[in-house]
Amino acid sequence: MLMEKKEKGEKIHLTLIDPEKSTPKEAYEMVEIAKRSGTDAILVGGSTGLYESLTDEVVKSVKKIGLPVILFPGSLGGLSRYADAVLFIYLMNSDNPYYITGAQVQAAPIVLKLGLEYIPTAYIIVGYGGSAGYIGRARPIPYEKPEIVGAYALAGCMMGAKVIYLEAGSGAPKPVPPSAVSLSKSLLLKADYDGLLVVGGGVRSPEDALKLSEAGADALVTGTIIEEDPTSLADIISAFKFKVLK
Ligand code: 1GP
């Protein structure tokens, strides 16, 4: 579904729901708003506090809204048979091999057993990093080093990722710099990358969203905004999709 949108030249917005922070009912209500605001799919995941039955309950609840639900697991507890797919993440700039191949070896047989579609995802943490960076023992790439972000993105492409996810961390004080996104995009185009360039973390305004879109992000992930200021989500999504701002 997401690739079809990209092939049609459409931008994609994903709403992140963290089962540790929201009950199934709260998650349902947030996803209803997100759908009305123009989001295309739901990511369910988080860095701490997840176990399978908790993830199951939130996935089952938000699935009722009718959007694709994709897992964004920070641990094995973030897997659920009720989702449509899973971002099969390797945290490229972790200093601990557990987050690059260790958790993946534990997860792979489970993903197969649960019958989940898996999407190889190169996860690259920039700047602040938040809980994902801390828990994943990332060595975050400095904001002012777009060339390093670009090199990681290109390596992700060459290692077979179908999603390259540039992450500033949930609640980051500022998003991934647009210069890092545009450099990554130009390198990926040269390498004939046919997957998605996804950006997330710290996006709070239509202006942030527009800059990342212009820089070449195929998809934007937001999480905090739906928890803290749901009325502003529609404008952020419209800006990212180049629709006229109100
Ligand atoms: C986290 O990038 C996402 O993986 C969302 O970040 O909560 O800052 O929107 P925010």
mmCIF file of C-alpha atoms and ligand atoms in Angstrom:
data_model
loop_
_atom_site.group_PDB
_atom_site.id
_atom_site.type_symbol
_atom_site.label_atom_id
_atom_site.label_comp_id
_atom_site.label_asym_id
_atom_site.label_seq_id
_atom_site.Cartn_x
_atom_site.Cartn_y
_atom_site.Cartn_z
ATOM 1 C CA MET A 1 0.000 0.000 0.000
ATOM 2 C CA LEU A 2 2.758 2.468 0.956
ATOM 3 C CA MET A 3 4.860 1.634 -2.098
ATOM 4 C CA GLU A 4 1.823 2.057 -4.345
ATOM 5 C CA LYS A 5 1.413 5.576 -3.001
ATOM 6 C CA LYS A 6 5.054 6.369 -3.637
ATOM 7 C CA GLU A 7 4.811 5.017 -7.177
ATOM 8 C CA LYS A 8 1.858 7.354 -7.774
ATOM 9 C CA GLY A 9 4.030 10.235 -6.583
ATOM 10 C CA GLU A 10 2.096 10.682 -3.337
ATOM 11 C CA LYS A 11 3.626 11.570 0.010
ATOM 12 C CA ILE A 12 2.823 9.379 3.009
ATOM 13 C CA HIS A 13 2.059 10.241 6.626
ATOM 14 C CA LEU A 14 2.299 7.678 9.422
ATOM 15 C CA THR A 15 0.930 8.137 12.939
ATOM 16 C CA LEU A 16 2.881 6.490 15.748
ATOM 17 C CA ILE A 17 0.957 5.028 18.678
ATOM 18 C CA ASP A 18 2.912 3.862 21.718
ATOM 19 C CA PRO A 19 1.052 1.132 23.665
ATOM 20 C CA GLU A 20 2.967 2.062 26.803
ATOM 21 C CA LYS A 21 1.514 5.573 26.760
ATOM 22 C CA SER A 22 -2.053 4.969 25.566
ATOM 23 C CA THR A 23 -4.786 2.535 26.522
ATOM 24 C CA PRO A 24 -6.527 0.681 23.678
ATOM 25 C CA LYS A 25 -9.457 3.122 23.989
ATOM 26 C CA GLU A 26 -7.238 6.218 23.920
ATOM 27 C CA ALA A 27 -5.307 4.753 20.992
ATOM 28 C CA TYR A 28 -8.577 4.183 19.116
ATOM 29 C CA GLU A 29 -9.637 7.789 19.686
ATOM 30 C CA MET A 30 -6.292 9.152 18.545
ATOM 31 C CA VAL A 31 -6.314 7.026 15.399
ATOM 32 C CA GLU A 32 -9.822 8.219 14.560
ATOM 33 C CA ILE A 33 -8.544 11.800 14.651
ATOM 34 C CA ALA A 34 -5.431 10.847 12.708
ATOM 35 C CA LYS A 35 -7.535 9.237 9.980
ATOM 36 C CA ARG A 36 -9.737 12.322 9.695
ATOM 37 C CA SER A 37 -6.578 14.439 9.520
ATOM 38 C CA GLY A 38 -5.291 12.492 6.503
ATOM 39 C CA THR A 39 -2.828 9.954 7.905
ATOM 40 C CA ASP A 40 -2.237 6.901 5.710
ATOM 41 C CA ALA A 41 -1.222 4.167 8.150
ATOM 42 C CA ILE A 42 -0.548 3.536 11.811
ATOM 43 C CA LEU A 43 2.737 2.530 13.382
ATOM 44 C CA VAL A 44 2.461 0.788 16.743
ATOM 45 C CA GLY A 45 5.580 0.644 18.867
ATOM 46 C CA GLY A 46 7.822 2.081 21.537
ATOM 47 C CA SER A 47 11.169 1.654 23.204
ATOM 48 C CA THR A 48 10.121 0.566 26.691
ATOM 49 C CA GLY A 49 7.401 -1.256 28.579
ATOM 50 C CA LEU A 50 5.951 -3.387 25.783
ATOM 51 C CA TYR A 51 4.864 -7.013 26.032
ATOM 52 C CA GLU A 52 2.971 -9.032 23.468
ATOM 53 C CA SER A 53 -0.467 -8.996 25.037
ATOM 54 C CA LEU A 54 -0.343 -5.215 25.565
ATOM 55 C CA THR A 55 0.724 -4.668 21.948
ATOM 56 C CA ASP A 56 -2.017 -7.095 20.816
ATOM 57 C CA GLU A 57 -4.751 -5.127 22.592
ATOM 58 C CA VAL A 58 -3.694 -1.784 21.107
ATOM 59 C CA VAL A 59 -3.260 -3.239 17.602
ATOM 60 C CA LYS A 60 -6.685 -4.906 17.737
ATOM 61 C CA SER A 61 -8.269 -1.672 18.903
ATOM 62 C CA VAL A 62 -6.747 0.620 16.259
ATOM 63 C CA LYS A 63 -7.294 -1.889 13.451
ATOM 64 C CA LYS A 64 -11.030 -1.266 13.794
ATOM 65 C CA ILE A 65 -10.496 2.164 12.210
ATOM 66 C CA GLY A 66 -9.550 0.478 8.937
ATOM 67 C CA LEU A 67 -6.061 1.834 8.243
ATOM 68 C CA PRO A 68 -3.038 -0.446 7.736
ATOM 69 C CA VAL A 69 -1.301 -1.169 11.063
ATOM 70 C CA ILE A 70 2.459 -1.664 10.940
ATOM 71 C CA LEU A 71 4.544 -2.673 13.936
ATOM 72 C CA PHE A 72 7.522 -0.533 14.875
ATOM 73 C CA PRO A 73 9.065 -2.746 17.555
ATOM 74 C CA GLY A 74 11.727 -1.655 19.998
ATOM 75 C CA SER A 75 11.855 -5.178 21.439
ATOM 76 C CA LEU A 76 10.321 -8.629 20.998
ATOM 77 C CA GLY A 77 7.378 -7.421 23.105
ATOM 78 C CA GLY A 78 6.417 -5.133 20.241
ATOM 79 C CA LEU A 79 5.360 -8.035 17.983
ATOM 80 C CA SER A 80 1.696 -8.875 17.421
ATOM 81 C CA ARG A 81 -0.078 -11.370 15.186
ATOM 82 C CA TYR A 82 -2.894 -8.864 14.625
ATOM 83 C CA ALA A 83 -0.822 -6.318 12.670
ATOM 84 C CA ASP A 84 -0.587 -6.147 8.878
ATOM 85 C CA ALA A 85 3.204 -5.895 8.735
ATOM 86 C CA VAL A 86 6.321 -5.224 10.772
ATOM 87 C CA LEU A 87 9.202 -2.846 10.183
ATOM 88 C CA PHE A 88 12.028 -5.364 10.546
ATOM 89 C CA ILE A 89 14.438 -2.867 12.023
ATOM 90 C CA TYR A 90 18.206 -2.883 12.336
ATOM 91 C CA LEU A 91 19.581 0.105 14.212
ATOM 92 C CA MET A 92 22.514 0.841 11.962
ATOM 93 C CA ASN A 93 24.397 3.206 14.240
ATOM 94 C CA SER A 94 24.065 1.210 17.432
ATOM 95 C CA ASP A 95 27.300 0.389 19.226
ATOM 96 C CA ASN A 96 25.773 -2.861 20.421
ATOM 97 C CA PRO A 97 25.403 -5.705 17.899
ATOM 98 C CA TYR A 98 22.264 -6.860 19.728
ATOM 99 C CA TYR A 99 20.332 -4.013 18.065
ATOM 100 C CA ILE A 100 21.791 -4.708 14.611
ATOM 101 C CA THR A 101 21.508 -8.487 14.350
ATOM 102 C CA GLY A 102 20.899 -9.992 17.819
ATOM 103 C CA ALA A 103 17.268 -9.035 18.365
ATOM 104 C CA GLN A 104 16.603 -9.774 14.701
ATOM 105 C CA VAL A 105 17.798 -13.371 15.095
ATOM 106 C CA GLN A 106 15.444 -13.769 18.042
ATOM 107 C CA ALA A 107 12.582 -12.094 16.188
ATOM 108 C CA ALA A 108 12.836 -13.727 12.755
ATOM 109 C CA PRO A 109 11.322 -17.135 13.639
ATOM 110 C CA ILE A 110 8.562 -15.379 15.584
ATOM 111 C CA VAL A 111 7.747 -13.051 12.672
ATOM 112 C CA LEU A 112 7.509 -16.088 10.405
ATOM 113 C CA LYS A 113 5.272 -17.944 12.847
ATOM 114 C CA LEU A 114 2.973 -14.954 13.287
ATOM 115 C CA GLY A 115 2.666 -14.693 9.505
ATOM 116 C CA LEU A 116 3.635 -11.015 9.429
ATOM 117 C CA GLU A 117 4.759 -9.244 6.289
ATOM 118 C CA TYR A 118 8.261 -7.963 7.068
ATOM 119 C CA ILE A 119 9.779 -4.758 5.727
ATOM 120 C CA PRO A 120 13.587 -4.573 6.045
ATOM 121 C CA THR A 121 14.237 -1.224 7.718
ATOM 122 C CA ALA A 122 17.536 0.592 8.185
ATOM 123 C CA TYR A 123 17.058 2.729 11.272
ATOM 124 C CA ILE A 124 19.443 5.656 11.635
ATOM 125 C CA ILE A 125 19.456 7.884 14.707
ATOM 126 C CA VAL A 126 20.405 11.529 14.346
ATOM 127 C CA GLY A 127 21.002 14.131 17.067
ATOM 128 C CA TYR A 128 18.839 13.896 20.179
ATOM 129 C CA GLY A 129 17.822 10.250 19.707
ATOM 130 C CA GLY A 130 15.352 10.087 22.607
ATOM 131 C CA SER A 131 14.491 6.752 24.201
ATOM 132 C CA ALA A 132 15.149 4.855 20.957
ATOM 133 C CA GLY A 133 18.703 6.186 20.875
ATOM 134 C CA TYR A 134 19.348 5.556 24.549
ATOM 135 C CA ILE A 135 17.837 2.083 24.742
ATOM 136 C CA GLY A 136 19.317 1.094 21.380
ATOM 137 C CA ARG A 137 22.786 2.257 22.468
ATOM 138 C CA ALA A 138 23.043 4.413 19.380
ATOM 139 C CA ARG A 139 25.935 6.729 18.678
ATOM 140 C CA PRO A 140 23.677 9.471 17.285
ATOM 141 C CA ILE A 141 24.976 11.289 14.231
ATOM 142 C CA PRO A 142 25.520 15.004 14.993
ATOM 143 C CA TYR A 143 22.900 17.327 13.466
ATOM 144 C CA GLU A 144 25.638 19.234 11.668
ATOM 145 C CA LYS A 145 27.038 16.172 9.846
ATOM 146 C CA PRO A 146 24.583 15.514 6.996
ATOM 147 C CA GLU A 147 27.264 13.710 5.017
ATOM 148 C CA ILE A 148 27.441 10.990 7.682
ATOM 149 C CA VAL A 149 23.645 10.623 7.632
ATOM 150 C CA GLY A 150 23.823 10.323 3.833
ATOM 151 C CA ALA A 151 26.524 7.652 4.024
ATOM 152 C CA TYR A 152 24.429 5.619 6.473
ATOM 153 C CA ALA A 153 21.345 5.949 4.281
ATOM 154 C CA LEU A 154 23.300 4.794 1.252
ATOM 155 C CA ALA A 155 24.734 1.852 3.188
ATOM 156 C CA GLY A 156 21.193 0.949 4.285
ATOM 157 C CA CYS A 157 20.118 0.913 0.643
ATOM 158 C CA MET A 158 23.071 -1.246 -0.352
ATOM 159 C CA MET A 159 22.280 -3.633 2.510
ATOM 160 C CA GLY A 160 18.807 -4.192 1.112
ATOM 161 C CA ALA A 161 16.564 -1.989 3.243
ATOM 162 C CA LYS A 162 13.144 -1.187 1.784
ATOM 163 C CA VAL A 163 12.627 1.548 4.363
ATOM 164 C CA ILE A 164 15.376 3.943 5.390
ATOM 165 C CA TYR A 165 14.216 5.691 8.534
ATOM 166 C CA LEU A 166 16.010 8.834 9.701
ATOM 167 C CA GLU A 167 15.040 9.267 13.347
ATOM 168 C CA ALA A 168 15.610 12.310 15.568
ATOM 169 C CA GLY A 169 13.879 10.525 18.478
ATOM 170 C CA SER A 170 10.357 10.875 19.754
ATOM 171 C CA GLY A 171 9.942 14.294 21.384
ATOM 172 C CA ALA A 172 13.187 15.607 19.886
ATOM 173 C CA PRO A 173 13.686 19.373 20.259
ATOM 174 C CA LYS A 174 14.179 19.605 16.485
ATOM 175 C CA PRO A 175 13.675 17.241 13.548
ATOM 176 C CA VAL A 176 16.370 15.643 11.393
ATOM 177 C CA PRO A 177 17.930 18.539 9.441
ATOM 178 C CA PRO A 178 16.444 18.956 5.946
ATOM 179 C CA SER A 179 20.028 19.128 4.612
ATOM 180 C CA ALA A 180 20.607 15.557 5.843
ATOM 181 C CA VAL A 181 17.360 14.431 4.208
ATOM 182 C CA SER A 182 18.152 16.055 0.860
ATOM 183 C CA LEU A 183 21.691 14.683 0.786
ATOM 184 C CA SER A 184 20.410 11.199 1.648
ATOM 185 C CA LYS A 185 17.761 11.462 -1.056
ATOM 186 C CA SER A 186 20.218 12.479 -3.758
ATOM 187 C CA LEU A 187 22.580 9.610 -2.874
ATOM 188 C CA LEU A 188 19.689 7.128 -2.810
ATOM 189 C CA LEU A 189 18.491 8.289 -6.222
ATOM 190 C CA LYS A 190 21.993 7.788 -7.633
ATOM 191 C CA ALA A 191 21.961 4.243 -6.218
ATOM 192 C CA ASP A 192 18.533 3.532 -7.822
ATOM 193 C CA TYR A 193 16.940 3.012 -4.403
ATOM 194 C CA ASP A 194 13.351 1.937 -4.864
ATOM 195 C CA GLY A 195 12.175 1.969 -1.233
ATOM 196 C CA LEU A 196 10.932 4.669 1.093
ATOM 197 C CA LEU A 197 12.908 7.422 2.778
ATOM 198 C CA VAL A 198 11.096 7.956 6.089
ATOM 199 C CA VAL A 199 11.761 10.791 8.542
ATOM 200 C CA GLY A 200 10.464 11.169 12.089
ATOM 201 C CA GLY A 201 11.015 12.740 15.463
ATOM 202 C CA GLY A 202 10.429 16.272 16.708
ATOM 203 C CA VAL A 203 8.045 17.461 13.967
ATOM 204 C CA ARG A 204 5.573 19.890 15.548
ATOM 205 C CA SER A 205 4.653 22.395 12.861
ATOM 206 C CA PRO A 206 3.524 22.539 9.235
ATOM 207 C CA GLU A 207 6.739 24.441 8.484
ATOM 208 C CA ASP A 208 8.893 21.540 9.756
ATOM 209 C CA ALA A 209 6.802 19.088 7.724
ATOM 210 C CA LEU A 210 7.014 21.147 4.537
ATOM 211 C CA LYS A 211 10.802 21.511 4.775
ATOM 212 C CA LEU A 212 11.275 17.747 5.204
ATOM 213 C CA SER A 213 8.928 17.055 2.312
ATOM 214 C CA GLU A 214 10.739 19.504 0.032
ATOM 215 C CA ALA A 215 14.036 17.910 1.080
ATOM 216 C CA GLY A 216 12.810 14.606 -0.344
ATOM 217 C CA ALA A 217 11.267 12.579 2.485
ATOM 218 C CA ASP A 218 8.769 10.083 1.061
ATOM 219 C CA ALA A 219 7.085 9.563 4.413
ATOM 220 C CA LEU A 220 6.779 11.445 7.699
ATOM 221 C CA VAL A 221 6.156 9.866 11.092
ATOM 222 C CA THR A 222 4.635 11.867 13.935
ATOM 223 C CA GLY A 223 3.738 10.601 17.387
ATOM 224 C CA THR A 224 3.856 13.257 20.100
ATOM 225 C CA ILE A 225 1.624 15.730 18.248
ATOM 226 C CA ILE A 226 -1.423 13.450 18.311
ATOM 227 C CA GLU A 227 -0.949 13.033 22.072
ATOM 228 C CA GLU A 228 -0.369 16.717 22.848
ATOM 229 C CA ASP A 229 -2.060 18.831 20.188
ATOM 230 C CA PRO A 230 -4.274 16.667 17.942
ATOM 231 C CA THR A 231 -5.985 19.651 16.317
ATOM 232 C CA SER A 232 -2.739 20.674 14.615
ATOM 233 C CA LEU A 233 -2.176 17.281 12.950
ATOM 234 C CA ALA A 234 -4.278 17.994 9.851
ATOM 235 C CA ASP A 235 -2.212 21.080 8.973
ATOM 236 C CA ILE A 236 1.051 19.206 9.476
ATOM 237 C CA ILE A 237 -0.113 16.384 7.195
ATOM 238 C CA SER A 238 -1.406 18.818 4.566
ATOM 239 C CA ALA A 239 1.909 20.663 4.554
ATOM 240 C CA PHE A 240 3.871 17.434 4.175
ATOM 241 C CA LYS A 241 1.647 16.383 1.278
ATOM 242 C CA PHE A 242 1.958 19.829 -0.347
ATOM 243 C CA LYS A 243 -1.744 20.503 0.074
ATOM 244 C CA VAL A 244 -2.780 24.110 0.609
ATOM 245 C CA LEU A 245 -2.467 25.254 4.195
ATOM 246 C CA LYS A 246 -5.552 26.694 5.823
HETATM 247 C C1 1GP B 1 9.352 8.344 16.801
HETATM 248 O O1 1GP B 1 9.789 9.545 14.918
HETATM 249 C C2 1GP B 1 8.767 9.145 15.725
HETATM 250 O O2 1GP B 1 9.935 7.237 16.242
HETATM 251 C C3 1GP B 1 7.830 10.204 16.228
HETATM 252 O O3 1GP B 1 8.444 11.263 16.913
HETATM 253 O O4 1GP B 1 6.910 11.708 18.809
HETATM 254 O O5 1GP B 1 8.546 13.444 18.083
HETATM 255 O O6 1GP B 1 6.568 12.897 16.661
HETATM 256 P P1 1GP B 1 7.554 12.389 17.649
#
